[in-house]
Coordinates of C-alpha atoms in Angstrom, one line a residue:
M1 CA 0.0 0.0 0.0
I2 CA 1.3 3.4 -0.9
S3 CA 0.2 6.5 0.9
L4 CA 0.7 10.0 -0.5
S5 CA 0.1 13.3 1.2
A6 CA 0.6 16.9 0.2
C7 CA 0.3 20.2 1.9
K8 CA -0.2 23.6 0.4
E9 CA 2.3 26.3 1.3
D10 CA 0.9 29.7 2.1
V11 CA 1.9 31.9 -0.8
L12 CA 1.8 35.7 -0.6
L13 CA -0.1 37.1 -3.6
H14 CA 1.4 40.5 -2.7
E15 CA 4.6 41.6 -0.9
I16 CA 5.8 45.0 0.2
T17 CA 9.5 45.0 -0.6
A18 CA 10.6 48.4 0.6
V19 CA 9.3 51.5 2.5
E20 CA 11.3 54.7 2.4
L21 CA 10.5 58.1 4.1
C22 CA 11.3 61.5 2.7
E23 CA 10.4 65.2 2.3
K24 CA 10.5 65.2 -1.5
I25 CA 9.3 62.6 -3.9
S26 CA 9.7 62.1 -7.7
G27 CA 7.1 59.9 -9.3
N28 CA 6.5 57.5 -6.4
E29 CA 10.1 57.3 -5.3
C30 CA 11.9 59.2 -2.5
D31 CA 14.7 61.5 -3.5
N32 CA 16.5 60.9 -0.2
N33 CA 15.5 58.2 2.3
Q34 CA 15.6 59.6 5.8
D35 CA 14.4 58.8 9.4
V36 CA 14.7 62.2 11.0
F37 CA 12.5 65.2 10.1
S38 CA 12.3 68.8 11.3
V39 CA 9.2 70.1 13.2
D40 CA 8.8 72.4 10.2
T41 CA 8.7 69.7 7.5
P42 CA 5.6 70.4 5.4
I43 CA 4.9 66.9 4.2
I44 CA 6.3 63.5 5.1
Y45 CA 6.1 60.9 2.3
A46 CA 6.1 57.1 2.5
A47 CA 7.2 55.6 -0.8
V48 CA 6.5 51.9 -1.2
S49 CA 7.8 49.3 -3.6
A50 CA 5.8 46.1 -3.8
T51 CA 5.0 43.0 -5.8
V52 CA 1.3 42.9 -6.7
T53 CA -0.2 40.0 -8.6
Q54 CA -3.8 41.0 -8.5
S55 CA -6.0 43.9 -7.3
T56 CA -5.7 44.6 -3.6
R57 CA -6.1 47.3 -0.9
I58 CA -3.2 49.1 0.6
T59 CA -3.6 50.9 3.9
F60 CA -1.3 53.6 5.4
I61 CA -1.5 54.0 9.2
W62 CA 0.3 57.0 10.7
R63 CA 0.9 57.0 14.4
F64 CA 2.5 59.3 17.0
I65 CA 4.2 56.6 19.1
D66 CA 5.1 58.9 22.1
A67 CA 1.4 59.6 22.7
D68 CA 0.1 56.2 21.5
F69 CA -2.1 58.1 19.1
E70 CA -3.3 57.2 15.6
I71 CA -3.0 60.3 13.4
D72 CA -4.5 59.0 10.2
R73 CA -5.5 55.9 8.3
A74 CA -6.0 55.9 4.5
S75 CA -6.5 53.1 2.0
I76 CA -6.1 52.9 -1.7
E77 CA -7.1 50.2 -4.2
V78 CA -4.5 49.0 -6.6
A79 CA -6.4 47.6 -9.6
D80 CA -4.4 48.4 -12.7
L81 CA -1.7 45.8 -13.1
S82 CA -1.1 46.4 -16.8
D83 CA 2.6 47.4 -16.2
G84 CA 3.4 44.0 -14.6
P85 CA 3.8 42.9 -10.9
G86 CA 6.3 45.5 -9.8
F87 CA 4.5 48.4 -8.3
Q88 CA 5.4 51.7 -6.6
F89 CA 3.1 54.0 -4.8
A90 CA 3.2 56.6 -2.0
G91 CA 1.2 58.0 0.9
S92 CA 1.8 61.3 2.7
L93 CA 1.1 63.1 5.9
S94 CA 0.9 66.9 6.1
R95 CA 2.3 69.0 9.0
P96 CA -0.3 70.0 11.6
D97 CA -1.2 73.7 11.7
N98 CA 0.9 74.2 14.8
G99 CA 3.9 72.1 13.5
W100 CA 4.9 68.6 14.3
P101 CA 5.3 67.7 18.0
A102 CA 8.8 66.4 18.5
G103 CA 9.0 62.7 19.1
T104 CA 8.8 59.2 17.6
Y105 CA 6.3 58.4 14.8
E106 CA 5.5 55.3 12.7
V107 CA 3.9 54.6 9.4
R108 CA 2.6 51.1 8.9
V109 CA 1.8 50.0 5.4
E110 CA -0.5 47.0 5.2
M111 CA -1.3 45.0 2.1
Q112 CA -4.5 42.9 1.9
G113 CA -3.5 39.4 1.1
G114 CA 0.2 40.2 1.8
N115 CA 2.5 41.5 4.4
S116 CA 2.8 44.7 6.4
V117 CA 5.8 46.8 7.1
A118 CA 6.3 49.4 9.8
K119 CA 8.8 52.2 9.6
S120 CA 9.7 54.5 12.5
F121 CA 11.0 58.0 12.3
E122 CA 11.8 61.0 14.6
V123 CA 10.7 64.6 14.5
R124 CA 13.1 67.0 16.1

């Protein structure tokens, strides 16, 4: 008697491969990856590189770690995959009216059906 068994490995349909933070962006790529920003920085961008094999939802979650406070949560749908599986996109967070409070922040990028990546940064 011969017995055969098989198991299916979990395969990510999507994968975030890089997250960079910056003050200036060209296309959907950071000009200069950084992890420290001034309290006067007008906009902080999160540029993301990913492998996407079918339509999915991407969520950006911005947090002020020192106060354990979620600043913003925004989602986008990635549907047009005509350029192939490599994909670049960006999210941003604008400076509050009174400037950024100094401290530690985090952006978490979550991909439905894929992984999530968190990137911490400082405002001084």
